[in-house]
Coordinates of C-alpha atoms in Angstrom, one line a residue:
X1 CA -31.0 -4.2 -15.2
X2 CA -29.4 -7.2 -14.0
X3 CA -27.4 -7.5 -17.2
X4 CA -26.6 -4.2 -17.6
X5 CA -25.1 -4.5 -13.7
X6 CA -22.7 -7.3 -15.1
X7 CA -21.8 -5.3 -18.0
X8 CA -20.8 -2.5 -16.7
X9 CA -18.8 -4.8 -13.8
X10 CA -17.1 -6.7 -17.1
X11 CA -16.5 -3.1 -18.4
X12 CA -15.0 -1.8 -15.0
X13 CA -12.9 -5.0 -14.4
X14 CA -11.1 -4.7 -17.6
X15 CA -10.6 -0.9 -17.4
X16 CA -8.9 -1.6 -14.2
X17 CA -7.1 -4.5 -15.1
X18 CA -5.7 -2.9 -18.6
X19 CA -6.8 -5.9 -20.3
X20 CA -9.0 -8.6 -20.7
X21 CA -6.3 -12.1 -19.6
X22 CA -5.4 -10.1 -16.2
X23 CA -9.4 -8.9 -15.5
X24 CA -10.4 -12.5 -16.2
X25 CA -7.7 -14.0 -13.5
X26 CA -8.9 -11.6 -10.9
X27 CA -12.0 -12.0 -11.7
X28 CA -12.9 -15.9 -12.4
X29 CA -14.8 -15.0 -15.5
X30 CA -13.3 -15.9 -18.8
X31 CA -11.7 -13.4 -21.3
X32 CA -13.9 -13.9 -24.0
X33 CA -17.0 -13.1 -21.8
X34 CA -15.6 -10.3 -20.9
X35 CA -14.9 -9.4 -24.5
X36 CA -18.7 -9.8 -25.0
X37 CA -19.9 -7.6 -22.4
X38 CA -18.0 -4.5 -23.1
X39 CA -18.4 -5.1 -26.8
X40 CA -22.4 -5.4 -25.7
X41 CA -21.6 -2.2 -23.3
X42 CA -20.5 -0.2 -26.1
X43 CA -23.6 -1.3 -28.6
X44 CA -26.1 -0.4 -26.6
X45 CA -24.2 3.2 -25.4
X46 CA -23.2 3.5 -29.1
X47 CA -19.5 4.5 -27.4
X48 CA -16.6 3.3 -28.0
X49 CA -15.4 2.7 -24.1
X50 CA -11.4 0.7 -24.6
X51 CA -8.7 1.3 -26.8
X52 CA -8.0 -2.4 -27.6
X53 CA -4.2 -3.6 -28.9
X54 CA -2.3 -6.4 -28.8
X55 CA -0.7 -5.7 -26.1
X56 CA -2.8 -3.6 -24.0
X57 CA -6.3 -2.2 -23.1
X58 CA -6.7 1.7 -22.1
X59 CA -9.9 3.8 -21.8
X60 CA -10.9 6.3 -23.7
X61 CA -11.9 9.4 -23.0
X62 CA -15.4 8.4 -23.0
X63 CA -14.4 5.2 -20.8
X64 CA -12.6 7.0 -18.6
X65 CA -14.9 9.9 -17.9
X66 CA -17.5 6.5 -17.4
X67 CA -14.9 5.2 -14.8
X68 CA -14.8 8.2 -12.6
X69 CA -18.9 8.1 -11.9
X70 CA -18.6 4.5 -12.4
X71 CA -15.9 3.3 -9.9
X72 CA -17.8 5.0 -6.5
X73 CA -21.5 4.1 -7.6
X74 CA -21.1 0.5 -8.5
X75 CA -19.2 0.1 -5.0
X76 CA -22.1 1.7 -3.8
X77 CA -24.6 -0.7 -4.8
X78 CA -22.5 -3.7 -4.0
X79 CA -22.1 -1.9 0.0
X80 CA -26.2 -2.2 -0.2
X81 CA -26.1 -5.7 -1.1
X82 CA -24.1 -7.1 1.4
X83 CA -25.9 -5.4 4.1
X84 CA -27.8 -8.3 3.9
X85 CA -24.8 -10.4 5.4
X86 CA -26.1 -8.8 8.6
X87 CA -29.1 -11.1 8.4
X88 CA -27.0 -14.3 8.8
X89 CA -24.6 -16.2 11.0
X90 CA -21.6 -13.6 10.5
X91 CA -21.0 -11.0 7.7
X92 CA -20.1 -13.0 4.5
X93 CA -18.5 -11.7 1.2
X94 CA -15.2 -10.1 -0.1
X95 CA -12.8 -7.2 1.8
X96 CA -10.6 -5.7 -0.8
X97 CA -7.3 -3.6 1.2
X98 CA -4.7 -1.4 -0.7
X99 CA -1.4 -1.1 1.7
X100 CA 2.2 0.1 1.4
X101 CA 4.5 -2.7 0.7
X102 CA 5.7 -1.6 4.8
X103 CA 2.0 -2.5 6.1
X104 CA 2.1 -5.9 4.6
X105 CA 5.3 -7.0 6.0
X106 CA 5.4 -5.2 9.4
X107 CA 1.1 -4.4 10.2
X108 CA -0.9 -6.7 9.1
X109 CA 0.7 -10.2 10.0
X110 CA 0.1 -9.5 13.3
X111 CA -3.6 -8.6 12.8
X112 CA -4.9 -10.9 10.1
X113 CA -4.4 -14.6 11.4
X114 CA -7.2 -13.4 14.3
X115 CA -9.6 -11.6 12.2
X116 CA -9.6 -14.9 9.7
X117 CA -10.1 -17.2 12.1
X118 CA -13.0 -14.8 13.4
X119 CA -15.0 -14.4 10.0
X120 CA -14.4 -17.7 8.2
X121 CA -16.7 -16.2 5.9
X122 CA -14.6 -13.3 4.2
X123 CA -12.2 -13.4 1.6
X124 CA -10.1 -10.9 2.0
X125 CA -7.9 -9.7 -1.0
X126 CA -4.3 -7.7 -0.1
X127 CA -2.8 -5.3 -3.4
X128 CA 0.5 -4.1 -1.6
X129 CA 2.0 -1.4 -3.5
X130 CA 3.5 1.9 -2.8
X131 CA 2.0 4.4 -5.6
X132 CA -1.0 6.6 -4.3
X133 CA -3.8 5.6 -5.7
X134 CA -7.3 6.3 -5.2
X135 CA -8.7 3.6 -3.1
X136 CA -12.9 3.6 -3.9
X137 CA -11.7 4.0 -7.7
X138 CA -8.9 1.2 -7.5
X139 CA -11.7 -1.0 -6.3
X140 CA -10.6 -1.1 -3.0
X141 CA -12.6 -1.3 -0.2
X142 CA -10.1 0.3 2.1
X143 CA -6.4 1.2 2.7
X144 CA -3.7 1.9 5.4
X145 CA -1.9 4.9 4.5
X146 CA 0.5 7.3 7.2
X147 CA -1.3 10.2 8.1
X148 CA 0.4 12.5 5.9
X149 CA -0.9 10.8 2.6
X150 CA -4.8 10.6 3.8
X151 CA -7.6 11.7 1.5
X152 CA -10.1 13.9 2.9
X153 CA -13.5 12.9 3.6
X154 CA -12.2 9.7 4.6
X155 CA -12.4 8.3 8.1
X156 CA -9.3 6.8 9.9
X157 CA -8.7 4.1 12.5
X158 CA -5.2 3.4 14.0
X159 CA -3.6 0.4 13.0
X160 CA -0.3 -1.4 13.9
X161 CA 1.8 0.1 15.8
X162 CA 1.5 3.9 17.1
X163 CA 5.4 5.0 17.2
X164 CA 7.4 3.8 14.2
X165 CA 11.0 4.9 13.5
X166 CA 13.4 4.6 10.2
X167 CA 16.4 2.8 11.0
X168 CA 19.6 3.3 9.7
X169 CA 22.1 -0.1 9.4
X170 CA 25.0 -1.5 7.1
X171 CA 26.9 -4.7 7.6
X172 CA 29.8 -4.7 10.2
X173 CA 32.2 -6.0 7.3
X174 CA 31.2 -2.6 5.9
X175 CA 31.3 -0.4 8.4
X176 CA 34.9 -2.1 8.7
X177 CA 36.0 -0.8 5.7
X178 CA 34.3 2.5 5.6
X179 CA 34.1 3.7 8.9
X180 CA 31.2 4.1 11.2
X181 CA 29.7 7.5 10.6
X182 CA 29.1 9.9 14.1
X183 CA 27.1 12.4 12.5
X184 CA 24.2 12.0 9.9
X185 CA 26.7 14.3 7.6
X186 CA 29.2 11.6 7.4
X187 CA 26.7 9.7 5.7
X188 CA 27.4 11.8 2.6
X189 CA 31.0 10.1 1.7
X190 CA 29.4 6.4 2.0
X191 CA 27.7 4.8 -0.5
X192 CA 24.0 5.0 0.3
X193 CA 21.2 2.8 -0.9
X194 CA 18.2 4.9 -2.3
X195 CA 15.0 4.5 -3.6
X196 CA 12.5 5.5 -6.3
X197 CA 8.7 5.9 -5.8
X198 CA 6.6 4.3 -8.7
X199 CA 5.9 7.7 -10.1
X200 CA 9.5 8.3 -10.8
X201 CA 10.2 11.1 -7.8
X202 CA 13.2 10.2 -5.7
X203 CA 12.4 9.0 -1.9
X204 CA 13.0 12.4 0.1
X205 CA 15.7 13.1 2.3
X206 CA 17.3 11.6 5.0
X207 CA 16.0 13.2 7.9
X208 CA 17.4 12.6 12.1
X209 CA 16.9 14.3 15.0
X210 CA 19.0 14.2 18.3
X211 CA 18.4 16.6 21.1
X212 CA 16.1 19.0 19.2
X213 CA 18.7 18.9 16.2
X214 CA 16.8 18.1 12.9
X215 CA 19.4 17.1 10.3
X216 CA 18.4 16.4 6.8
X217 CA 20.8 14.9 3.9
X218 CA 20.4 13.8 0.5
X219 CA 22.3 11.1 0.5
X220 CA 24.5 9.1 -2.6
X221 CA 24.9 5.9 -4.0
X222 CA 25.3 3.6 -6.8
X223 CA 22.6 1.4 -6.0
X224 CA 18.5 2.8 -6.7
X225 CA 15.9 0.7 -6.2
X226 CA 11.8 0.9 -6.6
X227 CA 10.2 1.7 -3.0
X228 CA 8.0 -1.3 -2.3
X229 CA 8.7 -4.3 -4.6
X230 CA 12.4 -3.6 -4.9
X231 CA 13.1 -3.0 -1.0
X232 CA 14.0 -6.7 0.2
X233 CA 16.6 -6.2 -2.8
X234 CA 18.1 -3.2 -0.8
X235 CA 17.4 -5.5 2.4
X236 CA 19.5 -8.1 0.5
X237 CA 22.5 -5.5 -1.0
X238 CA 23.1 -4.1 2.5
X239 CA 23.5 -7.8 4.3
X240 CA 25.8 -8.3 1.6
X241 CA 27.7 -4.9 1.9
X242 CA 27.3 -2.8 -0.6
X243 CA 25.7 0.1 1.3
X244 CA 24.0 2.1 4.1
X245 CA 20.2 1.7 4.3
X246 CA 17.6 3.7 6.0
X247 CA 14.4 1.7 6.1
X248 CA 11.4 0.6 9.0
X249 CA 13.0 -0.3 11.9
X250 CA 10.7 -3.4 12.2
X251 CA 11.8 -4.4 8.9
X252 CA 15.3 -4.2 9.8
X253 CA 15.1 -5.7 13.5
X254 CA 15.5 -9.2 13.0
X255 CA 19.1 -8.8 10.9
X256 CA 19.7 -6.0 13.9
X257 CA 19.4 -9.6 16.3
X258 CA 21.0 -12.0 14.3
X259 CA 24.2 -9.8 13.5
X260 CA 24.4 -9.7 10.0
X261 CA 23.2 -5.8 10.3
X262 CA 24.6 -2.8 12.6
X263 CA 22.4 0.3 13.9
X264 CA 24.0 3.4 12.8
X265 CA 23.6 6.4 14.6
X266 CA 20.8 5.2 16.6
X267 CA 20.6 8.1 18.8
X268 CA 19.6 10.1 15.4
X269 CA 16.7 7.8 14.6
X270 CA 13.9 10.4 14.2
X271 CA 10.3 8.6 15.5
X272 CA 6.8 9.4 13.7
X273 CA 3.3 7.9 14.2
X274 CA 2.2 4.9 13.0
X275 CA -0.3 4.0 10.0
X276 CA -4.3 4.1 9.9
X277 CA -6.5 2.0 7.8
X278 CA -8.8 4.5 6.1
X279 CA -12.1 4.1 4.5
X280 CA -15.0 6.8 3.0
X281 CA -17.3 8.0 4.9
X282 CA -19.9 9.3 2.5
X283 CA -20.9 5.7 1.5
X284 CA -22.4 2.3 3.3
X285 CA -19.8 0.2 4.9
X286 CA -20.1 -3.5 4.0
X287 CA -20.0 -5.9 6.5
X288 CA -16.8 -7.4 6.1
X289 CA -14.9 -3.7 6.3
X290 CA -17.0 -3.5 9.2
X291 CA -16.0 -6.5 10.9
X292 CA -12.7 -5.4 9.9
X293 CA -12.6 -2.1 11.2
X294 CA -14.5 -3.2 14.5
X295 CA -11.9 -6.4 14.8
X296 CA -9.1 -3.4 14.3
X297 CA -10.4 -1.3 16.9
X298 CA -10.1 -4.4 19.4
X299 CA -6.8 -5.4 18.9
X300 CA -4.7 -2.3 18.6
X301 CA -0.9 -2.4 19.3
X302 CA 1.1 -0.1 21.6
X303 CA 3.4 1.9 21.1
X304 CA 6.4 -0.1 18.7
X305 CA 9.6 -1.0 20.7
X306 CA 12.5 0.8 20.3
X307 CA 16.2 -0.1 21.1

């Protein structure tokens, strides 16, 4: 049983991974025994489970439909393991958290310095990206998403700031040149800097609201760039000119104090609520998600300041 639990771990690892060199760096087990244990896997099920090249590593359709039952139960049984860690000193083991690109920068560096300190004994693992993914099958233990992208049957805590806002900016030098825009419709004769979601859709609209006013534009621009990775890159076109940008506030704030950046239209700057870190609710929670989640619920921010 205990080898068969490896194997279908080795199995699971390299499905996720899409291939054998990246599973065995996230993993700490070497390729070749990784090789062995789905090859070993797929003897005794008499399955083929991976579509192996050269260059890649994909499930079949067999693997895949394995992966779907897989993913959830194997989680499962590693939830009922670490229940133990409430026998010792302080919970023990590994807390794996999917997050926007946004959460990482402007959530959890306030939250995570004081929750490591607290549990010397967790590792915890960050996978910042901005594609929606399933969290239990990404081998996640839990994720921070905005309310309007939560899965059902999953339970949500508040995290980070309550109010956020998208903040409009471009560089003075630019604004100098261009003009400085009094309605969000004036946006559409400047050059706008836009971005791409990892699935290929285009971010939505521009939206603003003043006094009950909801204005929405699609804006224009040269310049596209992939939301998440890509976004210091817009970050770094609009210091230097190129364009408008409409990002986080708190990502923007610190260019807002030095200078280099200029609000635009901040009286249009539409608010929404902050994130929550979500996890399921239909399965055990480990002890680190629920030192986590217990450490989250004790040091929630206000409400997010707001020129």
């Amino acid at each position: 049983m205990i080898s068969d639990l490896a194997d279908l771990n080795a199995f699971l690892a390299v499905a996720q991974a899409r291939g054998f060199r990246e599973a065995a760096r996230s993993s700490g087990v070497s390729a070749s025994t990784l090789s062995e244990a789905v090859r070993r896997l797929e003897t005794r099920l008499g399955v083929r489970l991976l579509h192996r090249t050269t260059r890649s590593v994909a499930p079949t359709e067999a693997g895949a439909r394995l992966i779907e039952r897989l993913a959830p139960a194997l989680g499962e049984v590693e939830a009922a393991l670490e229940v133990v860690n409430g026998f010792r000193d302080g919970p023990t083991g590994t807390l794996r958290l999917n997050v926007p690109v946004s959460a990482a920068r402007l959530v959890l560096p306030a939250i995570l310095p004081g929750f490591l300190a607290a549990y010397p004994g967790i590792q915890l693992e960050v996978v910042a990206e901005d594609s929606f993914v399933d969290v239990l099958a990404s081998g996640c233990d839990a994720g921070i998403r905005y309310d309007e992208r939560l899965e059902q049957d999953m339970i949500a805590v508040p995290i980070g700031p309550r109010v956020q806002c998208f903040a409009t900016a471009a560089a003075p030098d630019y604004l100098d040149r261009h003009g400085r825009p009094q309605h969000p419709r004036d946006l559409l004769a400047h050059a706008c800097l836009r971005g791409r979601f990892a699935s290929g859709a285009m971010a939505g609209p521009w939206e603003f609201e003043r006094a009950g006013e909801i204005v929405r534009i699609e804006p224009g621009g040269q310049l596209v760039v992939r939301i998440g990775g890509a976004m210091d890159l817009a970050v770094d076109m609009a210091l230097a000119g190129v364009g408008v940008l409409h990002l986080f506030e708190g990502w923007l704030r610190p260019h807002f104090a030095s200078g280099a950046l200029e609000p635009v239209l901040e009286d249009w700057w539409q608010p929404f609520s902050g994130p929550f870190l979500y996890y399921s609710g239909r399965r055990l929670v480990p002890p680190p998600l629920r030192a986590f989640v217990d450490f989250v619920k004790t040091h929630r921010e206000g409400p997010a300041s707001h020129p």
